GROMACS .gro file of C-alpha atoms in nm:
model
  340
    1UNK     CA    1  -0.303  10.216  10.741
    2UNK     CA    2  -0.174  10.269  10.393
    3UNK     CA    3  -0.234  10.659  10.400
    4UNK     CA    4   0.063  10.775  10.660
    5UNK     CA    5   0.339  10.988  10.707
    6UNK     CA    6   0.549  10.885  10.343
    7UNK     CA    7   0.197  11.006  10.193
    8UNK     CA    8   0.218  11.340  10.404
    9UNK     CA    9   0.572  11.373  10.392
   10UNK     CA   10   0.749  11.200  10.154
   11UNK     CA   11   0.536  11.202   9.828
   12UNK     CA   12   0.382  11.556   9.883
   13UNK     CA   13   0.788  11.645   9.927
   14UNK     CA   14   0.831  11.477   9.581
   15UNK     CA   15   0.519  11.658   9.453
   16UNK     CA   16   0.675  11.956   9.562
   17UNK     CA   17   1.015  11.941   9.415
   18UNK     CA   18   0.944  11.685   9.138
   19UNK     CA   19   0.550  11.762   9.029
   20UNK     CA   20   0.230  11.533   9.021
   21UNK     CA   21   0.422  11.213   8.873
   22UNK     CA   22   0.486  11.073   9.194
   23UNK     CA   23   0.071  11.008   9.225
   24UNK     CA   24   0.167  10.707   9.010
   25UNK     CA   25   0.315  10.560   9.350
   26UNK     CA   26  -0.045  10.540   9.540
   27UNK     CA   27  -0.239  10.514   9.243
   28UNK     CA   28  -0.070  10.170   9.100
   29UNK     CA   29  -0.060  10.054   9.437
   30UNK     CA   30  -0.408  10.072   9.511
   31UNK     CA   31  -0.416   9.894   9.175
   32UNK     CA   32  -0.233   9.629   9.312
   33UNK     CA   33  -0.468   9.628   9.646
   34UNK     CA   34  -0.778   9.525   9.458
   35UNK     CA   35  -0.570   9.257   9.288
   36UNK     CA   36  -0.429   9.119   9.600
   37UNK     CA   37  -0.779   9.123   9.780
   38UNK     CA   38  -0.934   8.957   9.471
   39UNK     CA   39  -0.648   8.687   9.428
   40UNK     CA   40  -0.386   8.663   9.623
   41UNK     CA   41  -0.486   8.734  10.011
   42UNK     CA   42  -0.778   8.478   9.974
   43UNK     CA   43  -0.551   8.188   9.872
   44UNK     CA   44  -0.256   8.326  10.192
   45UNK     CA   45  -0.558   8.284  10.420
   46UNK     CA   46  -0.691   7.909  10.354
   47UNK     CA   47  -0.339   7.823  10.376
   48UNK     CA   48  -0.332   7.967  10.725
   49UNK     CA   49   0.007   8.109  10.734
   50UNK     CA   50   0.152   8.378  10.927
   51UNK     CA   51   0.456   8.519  10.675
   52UNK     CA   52   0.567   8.444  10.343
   53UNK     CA   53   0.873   8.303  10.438
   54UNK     CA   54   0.647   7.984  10.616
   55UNK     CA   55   0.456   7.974  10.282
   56UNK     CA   56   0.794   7.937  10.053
   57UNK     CA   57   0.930   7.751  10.367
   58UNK     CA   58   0.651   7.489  10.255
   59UNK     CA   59   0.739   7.486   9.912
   60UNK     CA   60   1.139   7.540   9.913
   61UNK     CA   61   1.269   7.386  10.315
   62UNK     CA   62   1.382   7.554  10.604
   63UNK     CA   63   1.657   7.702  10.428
   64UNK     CA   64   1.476   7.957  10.185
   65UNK     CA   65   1.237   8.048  10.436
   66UNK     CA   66   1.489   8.108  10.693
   67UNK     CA   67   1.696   8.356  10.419
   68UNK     CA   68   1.377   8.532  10.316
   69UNK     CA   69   1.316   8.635  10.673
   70UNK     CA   70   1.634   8.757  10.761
   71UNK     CA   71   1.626   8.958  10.385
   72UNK     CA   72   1.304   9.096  10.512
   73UNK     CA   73   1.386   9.205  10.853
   74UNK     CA   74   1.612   9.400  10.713
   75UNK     CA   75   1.411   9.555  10.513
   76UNK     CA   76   1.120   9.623  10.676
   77UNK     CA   77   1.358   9.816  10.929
   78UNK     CA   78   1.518  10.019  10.644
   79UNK     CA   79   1.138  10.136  10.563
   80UNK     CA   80   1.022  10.175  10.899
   81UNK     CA   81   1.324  10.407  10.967
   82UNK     CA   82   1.166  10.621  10.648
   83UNK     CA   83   0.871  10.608  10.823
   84UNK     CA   84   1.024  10.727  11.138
   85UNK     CA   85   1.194  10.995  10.953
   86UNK     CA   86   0.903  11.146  10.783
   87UNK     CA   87   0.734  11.194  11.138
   88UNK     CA   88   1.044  11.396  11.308
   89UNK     CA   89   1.053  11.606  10.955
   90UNK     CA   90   0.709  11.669  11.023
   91UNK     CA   91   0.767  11.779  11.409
   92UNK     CA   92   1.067  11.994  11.332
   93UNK     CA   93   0.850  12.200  11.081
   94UNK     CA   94   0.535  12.262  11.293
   95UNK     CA   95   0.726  12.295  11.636
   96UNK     CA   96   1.021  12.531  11.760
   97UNK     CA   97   1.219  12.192  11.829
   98UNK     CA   98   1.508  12.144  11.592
   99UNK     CA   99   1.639  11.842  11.719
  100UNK     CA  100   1.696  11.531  11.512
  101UNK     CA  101   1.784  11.313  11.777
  102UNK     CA  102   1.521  11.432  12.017
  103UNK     CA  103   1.265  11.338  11.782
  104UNK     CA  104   1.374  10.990  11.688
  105UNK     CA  105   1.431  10.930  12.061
  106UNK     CA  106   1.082  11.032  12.163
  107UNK     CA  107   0.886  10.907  11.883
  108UNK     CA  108   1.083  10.583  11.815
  109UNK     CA  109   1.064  10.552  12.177
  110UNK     CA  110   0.714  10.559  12.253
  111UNK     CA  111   0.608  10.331  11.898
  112UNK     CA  112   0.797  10.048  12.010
  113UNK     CA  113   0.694  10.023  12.397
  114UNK     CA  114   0.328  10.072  12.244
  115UNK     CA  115   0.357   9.790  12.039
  116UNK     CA  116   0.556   9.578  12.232
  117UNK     CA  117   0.239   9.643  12.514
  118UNK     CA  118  -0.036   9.673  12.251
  119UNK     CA  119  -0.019   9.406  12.013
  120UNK     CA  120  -0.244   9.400  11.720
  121UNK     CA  121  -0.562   9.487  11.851
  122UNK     CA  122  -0.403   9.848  11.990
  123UNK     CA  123  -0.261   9.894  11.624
  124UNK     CA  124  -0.580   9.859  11.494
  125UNK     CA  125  -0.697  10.057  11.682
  126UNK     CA  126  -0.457  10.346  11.622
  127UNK     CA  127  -0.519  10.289  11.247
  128UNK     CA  128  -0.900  10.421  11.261
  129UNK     CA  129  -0.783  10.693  11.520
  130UNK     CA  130  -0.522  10.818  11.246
  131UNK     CA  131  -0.739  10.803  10.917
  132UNK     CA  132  -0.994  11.003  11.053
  133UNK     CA  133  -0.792  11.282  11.222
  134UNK     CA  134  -0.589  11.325  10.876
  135UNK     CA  135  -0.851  11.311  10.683
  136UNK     CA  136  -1.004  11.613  10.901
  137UNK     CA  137  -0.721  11.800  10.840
  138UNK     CA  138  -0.624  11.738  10.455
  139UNK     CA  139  -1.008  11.831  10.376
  140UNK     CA  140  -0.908  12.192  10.581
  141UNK     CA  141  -0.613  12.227  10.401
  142UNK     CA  142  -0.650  12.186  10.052
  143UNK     CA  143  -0.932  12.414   9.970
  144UNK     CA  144  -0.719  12.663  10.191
  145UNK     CA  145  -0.379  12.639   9.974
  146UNK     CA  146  -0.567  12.645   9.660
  147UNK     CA  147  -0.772  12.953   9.757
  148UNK     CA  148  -0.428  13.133   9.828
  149UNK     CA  149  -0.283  13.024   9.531
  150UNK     CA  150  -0.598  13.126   9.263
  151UNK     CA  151  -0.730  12.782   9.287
  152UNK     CA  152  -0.624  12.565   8.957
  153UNK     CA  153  -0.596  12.788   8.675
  154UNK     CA  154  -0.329  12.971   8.867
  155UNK     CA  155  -0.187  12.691   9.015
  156UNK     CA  156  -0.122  12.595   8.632
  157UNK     CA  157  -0.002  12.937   8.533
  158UNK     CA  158   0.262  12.938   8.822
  159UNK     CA  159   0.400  12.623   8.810
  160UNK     CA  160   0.679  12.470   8.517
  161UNK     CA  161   0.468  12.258   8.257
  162UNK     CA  162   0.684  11.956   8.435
  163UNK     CA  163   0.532  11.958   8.746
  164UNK     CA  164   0.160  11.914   8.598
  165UNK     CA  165   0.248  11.635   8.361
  166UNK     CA  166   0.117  11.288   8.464
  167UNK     CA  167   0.349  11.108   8.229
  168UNK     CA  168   0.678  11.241   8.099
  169UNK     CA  169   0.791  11.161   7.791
  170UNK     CA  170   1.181  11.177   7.935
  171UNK     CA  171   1.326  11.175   8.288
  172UNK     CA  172   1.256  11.026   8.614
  173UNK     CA  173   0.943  10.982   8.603
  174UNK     CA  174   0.848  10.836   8.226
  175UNK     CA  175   0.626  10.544   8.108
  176UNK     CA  176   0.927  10.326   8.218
  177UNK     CA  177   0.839  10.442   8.593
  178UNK     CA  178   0.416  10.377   8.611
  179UNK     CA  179   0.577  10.033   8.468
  180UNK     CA  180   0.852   9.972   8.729
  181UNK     CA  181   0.620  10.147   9.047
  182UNK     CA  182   0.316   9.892   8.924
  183UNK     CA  183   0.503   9.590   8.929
  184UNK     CA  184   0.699   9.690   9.289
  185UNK     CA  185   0.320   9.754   9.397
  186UNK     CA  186   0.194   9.426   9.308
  187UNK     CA  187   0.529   9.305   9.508
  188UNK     CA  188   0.398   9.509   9.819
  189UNK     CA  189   0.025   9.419   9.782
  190UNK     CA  190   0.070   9.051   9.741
  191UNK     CA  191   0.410   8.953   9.947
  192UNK     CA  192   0.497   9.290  10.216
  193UNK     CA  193   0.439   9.085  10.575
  194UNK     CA  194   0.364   9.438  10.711
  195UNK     CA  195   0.064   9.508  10.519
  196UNK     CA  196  -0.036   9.086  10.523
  197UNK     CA  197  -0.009   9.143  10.877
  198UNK     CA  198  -0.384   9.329  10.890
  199UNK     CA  199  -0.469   9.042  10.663
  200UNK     CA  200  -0.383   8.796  10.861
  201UNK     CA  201  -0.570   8.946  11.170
  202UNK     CA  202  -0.874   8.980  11.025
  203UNK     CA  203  -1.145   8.794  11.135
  204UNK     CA  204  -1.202   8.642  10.818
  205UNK     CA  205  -1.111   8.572  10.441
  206UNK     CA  206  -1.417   8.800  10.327
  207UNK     CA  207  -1.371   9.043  10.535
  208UNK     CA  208  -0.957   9.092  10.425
  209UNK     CA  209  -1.040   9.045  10.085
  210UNK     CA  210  -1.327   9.346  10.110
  211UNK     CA  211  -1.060   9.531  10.321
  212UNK     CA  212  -0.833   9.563  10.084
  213UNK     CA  213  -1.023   9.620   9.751
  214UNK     CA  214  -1.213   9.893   9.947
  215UNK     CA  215  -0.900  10.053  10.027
  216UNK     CA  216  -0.781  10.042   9.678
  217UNK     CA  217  -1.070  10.144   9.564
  218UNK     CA  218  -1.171  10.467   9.807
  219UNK     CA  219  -0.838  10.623   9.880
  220UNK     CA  220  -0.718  10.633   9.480
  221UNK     CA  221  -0.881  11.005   9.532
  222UNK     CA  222  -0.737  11.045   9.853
  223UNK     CA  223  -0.355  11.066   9.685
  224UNK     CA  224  -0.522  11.437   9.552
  225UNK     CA  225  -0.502  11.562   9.910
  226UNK     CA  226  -0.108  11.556   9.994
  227UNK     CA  227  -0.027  11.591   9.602
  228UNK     CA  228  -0.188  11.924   9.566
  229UNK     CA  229  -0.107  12.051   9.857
  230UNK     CA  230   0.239  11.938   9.753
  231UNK     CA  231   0.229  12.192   9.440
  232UNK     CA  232   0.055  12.476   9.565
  233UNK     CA  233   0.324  12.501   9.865
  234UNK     CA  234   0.603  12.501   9.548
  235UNK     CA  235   0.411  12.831   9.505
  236UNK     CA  236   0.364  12.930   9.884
  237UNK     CA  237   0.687  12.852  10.010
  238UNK     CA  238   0.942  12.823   9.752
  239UNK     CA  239   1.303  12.767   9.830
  240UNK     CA  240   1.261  12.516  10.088
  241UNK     CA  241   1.606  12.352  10.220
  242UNK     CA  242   1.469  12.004  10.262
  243UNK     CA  243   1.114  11.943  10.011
  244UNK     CA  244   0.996  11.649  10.232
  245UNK     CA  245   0.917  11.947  10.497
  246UNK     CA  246   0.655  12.134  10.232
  247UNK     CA  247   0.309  12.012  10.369
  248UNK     CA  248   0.402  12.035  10.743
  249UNK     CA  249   0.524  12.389  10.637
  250UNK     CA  250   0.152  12.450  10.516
  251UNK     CA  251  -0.004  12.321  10.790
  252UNK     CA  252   0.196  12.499  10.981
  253UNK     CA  253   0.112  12.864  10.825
  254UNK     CA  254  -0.155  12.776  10.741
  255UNK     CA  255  -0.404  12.664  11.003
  256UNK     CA  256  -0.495  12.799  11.364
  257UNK     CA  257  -0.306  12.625  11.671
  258UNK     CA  258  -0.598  12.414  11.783
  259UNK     CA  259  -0.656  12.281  11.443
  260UNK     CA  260  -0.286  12.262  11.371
  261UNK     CA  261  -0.253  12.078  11.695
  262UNK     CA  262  -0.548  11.803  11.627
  263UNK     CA  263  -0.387  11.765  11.233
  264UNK     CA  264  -0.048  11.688  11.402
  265UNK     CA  265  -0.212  11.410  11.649
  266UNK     CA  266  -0.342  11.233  11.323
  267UNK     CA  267  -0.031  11.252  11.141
  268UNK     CA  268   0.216  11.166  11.460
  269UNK     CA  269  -0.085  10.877  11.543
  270UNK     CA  270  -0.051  10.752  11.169
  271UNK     CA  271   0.291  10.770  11.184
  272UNK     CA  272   0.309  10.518  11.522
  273UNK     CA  273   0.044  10.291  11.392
  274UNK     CA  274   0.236  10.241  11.053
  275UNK     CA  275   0.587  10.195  11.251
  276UNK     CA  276   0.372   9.968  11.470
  277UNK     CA  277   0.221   9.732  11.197
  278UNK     CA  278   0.543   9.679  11.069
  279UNK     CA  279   0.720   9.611  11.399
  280UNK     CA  280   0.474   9.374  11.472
  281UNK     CA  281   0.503   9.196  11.103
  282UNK     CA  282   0.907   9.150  11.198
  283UNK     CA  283   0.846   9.076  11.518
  284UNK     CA  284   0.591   8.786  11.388
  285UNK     CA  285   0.833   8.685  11.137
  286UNK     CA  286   1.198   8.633  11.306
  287UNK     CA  287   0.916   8.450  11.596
  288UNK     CA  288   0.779   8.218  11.327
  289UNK     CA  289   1.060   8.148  11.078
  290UNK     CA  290   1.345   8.167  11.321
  291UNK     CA  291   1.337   8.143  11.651
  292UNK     CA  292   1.016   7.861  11.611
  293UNK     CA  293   1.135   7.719  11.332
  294UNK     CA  294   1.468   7.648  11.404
  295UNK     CA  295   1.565   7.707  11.749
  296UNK     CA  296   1.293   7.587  11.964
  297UNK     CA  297   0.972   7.417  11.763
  298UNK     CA  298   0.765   7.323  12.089
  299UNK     CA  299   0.789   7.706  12.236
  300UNK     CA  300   0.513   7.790  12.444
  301UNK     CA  301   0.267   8.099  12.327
  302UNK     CA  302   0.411   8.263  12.684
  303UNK     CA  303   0.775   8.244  12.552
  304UNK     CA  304   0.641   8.317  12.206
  305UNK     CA  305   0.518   8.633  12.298
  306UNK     CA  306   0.802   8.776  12.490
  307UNK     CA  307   1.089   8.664  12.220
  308UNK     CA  308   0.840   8.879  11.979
  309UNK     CA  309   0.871   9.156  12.236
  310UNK     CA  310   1.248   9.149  12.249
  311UNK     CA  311   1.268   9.206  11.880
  312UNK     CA  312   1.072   9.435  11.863
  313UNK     CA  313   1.272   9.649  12.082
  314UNK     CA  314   1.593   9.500  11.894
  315UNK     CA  315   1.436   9.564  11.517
  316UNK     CA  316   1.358   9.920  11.662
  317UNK     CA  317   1.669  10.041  11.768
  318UNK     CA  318   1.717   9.909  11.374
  319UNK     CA  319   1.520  10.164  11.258
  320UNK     CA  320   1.592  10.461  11.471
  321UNK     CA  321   1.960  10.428  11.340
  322UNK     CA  322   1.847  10.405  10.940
  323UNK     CA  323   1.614  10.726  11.003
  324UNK     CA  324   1.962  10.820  11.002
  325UNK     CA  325   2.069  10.753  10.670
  326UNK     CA  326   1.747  10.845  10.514
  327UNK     CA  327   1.859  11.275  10.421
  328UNK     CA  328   2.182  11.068  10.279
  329UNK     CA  329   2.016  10.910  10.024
  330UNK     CA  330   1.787  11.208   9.905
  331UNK     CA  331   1.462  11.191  10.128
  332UNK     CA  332   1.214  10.991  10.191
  333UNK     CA  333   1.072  10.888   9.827
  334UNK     CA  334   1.477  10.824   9.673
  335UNK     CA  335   1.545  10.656  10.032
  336UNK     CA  336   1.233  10.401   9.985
  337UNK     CA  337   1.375  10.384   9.580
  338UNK     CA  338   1.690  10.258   9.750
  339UNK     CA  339   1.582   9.997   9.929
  340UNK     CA  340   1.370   9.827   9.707
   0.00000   0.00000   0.00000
């Protein structure tokens, strides 16, 4: 779930523009996955909550958990019209279809009736589909860019000393950065209702506690495969108008149209099952510290289920209007920045 679109996308377009600091972004939180699955995710589960708002709810009244949730909505729609974004970047680049709105029509479309039909288990579902198809095609690209490029040496040799720097001793991304990125990935490990929501559906606390120090642990190597190929296209396609479009550029050019076609199913299918977590996680939330909490505490699961329906299609026409605003505020990397 965690390796999408923004991966693909938005922090291999910061890789390209910017240079390898952005890896601190996956790499601290995967940090913060093993200390969530350890610590925090255990405790969320015996507690047998649904959101963090009904745990502070619990702790602080009605009122907190109801202002929480409505902070949260909103900001889980800001990030899931990133998300949206960084999937019709990525079909303008490999397809002769231009069209901003067409995209965000057809792919926001389709994401919310699937998980407004699917539920959980069909997010799941999509989740396994996703990993494996863009891990297929990140394991065909890299070795391809970096042959083309001279493999590393070269890749050092072309590229400003900046971009190969892990930690800069000035700028954007300095010590001050890892800091700040660790401590908003603890925030997202331990608190983010859209990642809690796999937790949550697991079938028990050992098995979302292994879940999520597994992921922390395995794909900390994985950030390698949308980095580099983030560099090596500064060196294969230099110039480019908007960065966030570098790897979908190199797929593009890169591989043959059946291959090209199976990559783009794995990062369109990541794409929908990220948009889809998170749709679910609002729709859960404005369900369960809302609309049950305040407006009607004896609603049946039947009524349950189709108010969580009708906001998902409301918290989705959210986010197809902030994919929007996402170029205004620098891409997809500043936009997330923004939010937070």
């Amino acid at each position: 779930t965690n390796v999408n679109l923004y991966s693909f996308v938005g922090q291999s377009g910061t890789a390209y523009e910017k240079g390898i600091s952005i890896i601190w972004q996956p790499w601290t939180g995967n940090m913060a996955l093993v200390f969530a699955g350890l610590f925090i995710v255990p405790i969320l589960r015996r507690l047998r909550i649904r959101t963090i708002p009904e745990l502070l709810g619990r702790r602080y009244g009605t009122g907190t958990r109801t202002m929480i949730a409505i902070l949260w909505i909103f900001r889980l729609s800001a990030w899931l019209g990133i998300v949206l974004y960084t999937g019709v970047v990525a079909a303008q680049a490999v397809t002769d279809i231009s069209s901003f709105t067409f995209w965000i029509l057809l792919i926001g479309g389709i994401t919310i009736v699937y998980t407004a039909l699917g539920g959980m288990f069909a997010i799941a579902f999509t989740d396994v589909i996703q990993f494996l198809l863009m891990l297929i095609g990140a394991l065909i690209v890299l070795p391809m860019a970096m042959h083309l490029v001279g493999w590393w040496p070269e890749l050092v040799a072309k590229l400003p000393a900046e971009h190969l720097t892990l930690v800069r001793s000035t700028g954007e991304f300095d010590w001050k950065f890892v800091l700040a990125i660790f401590f908003l990935g603890l925030e997202w490990a331990t608190v983010d209702q859209g990642l809690l929501q796999r937790a949550f559906s697991s079938d028990s606390t050992k098995t979302a506690a292994k879940g999520l120090v597994l992921a922390g642990i395995i794909t900390t190597p994985f950030a390698l495969l949308w980095i580099i190929p983030g560099l090596a296209a500064n060196i294969l396609h230099p110039g480019l108008a908007n960065p966030d479009s570098a790897v979908p550029t190199l797929l593009k050019s890169l591989l043959p149209h059946g291959i090209l076609g199976l990559v783009i199913c794995g990062l369109l299918s990541a794409q929908l099952s990220t948009i889809a977590g998170n749709l679910n996680g609002v729709a859960t939330m404005i369900t369960s510290d809302i609309y049950e909490s305040i407006f009607n505490k004896t609603a049946e699961n039947k009524l349950v289920v189709m108010v969580a329906r009708i906001m998902t299609f409301l918290v989705g026409i959210g986010m197809m209007v902030f994919a929007y605003v996402v170029p205004k505020l620098g891409g997809a990397v500043d936009a997330y920045f923004t939010i937070i």
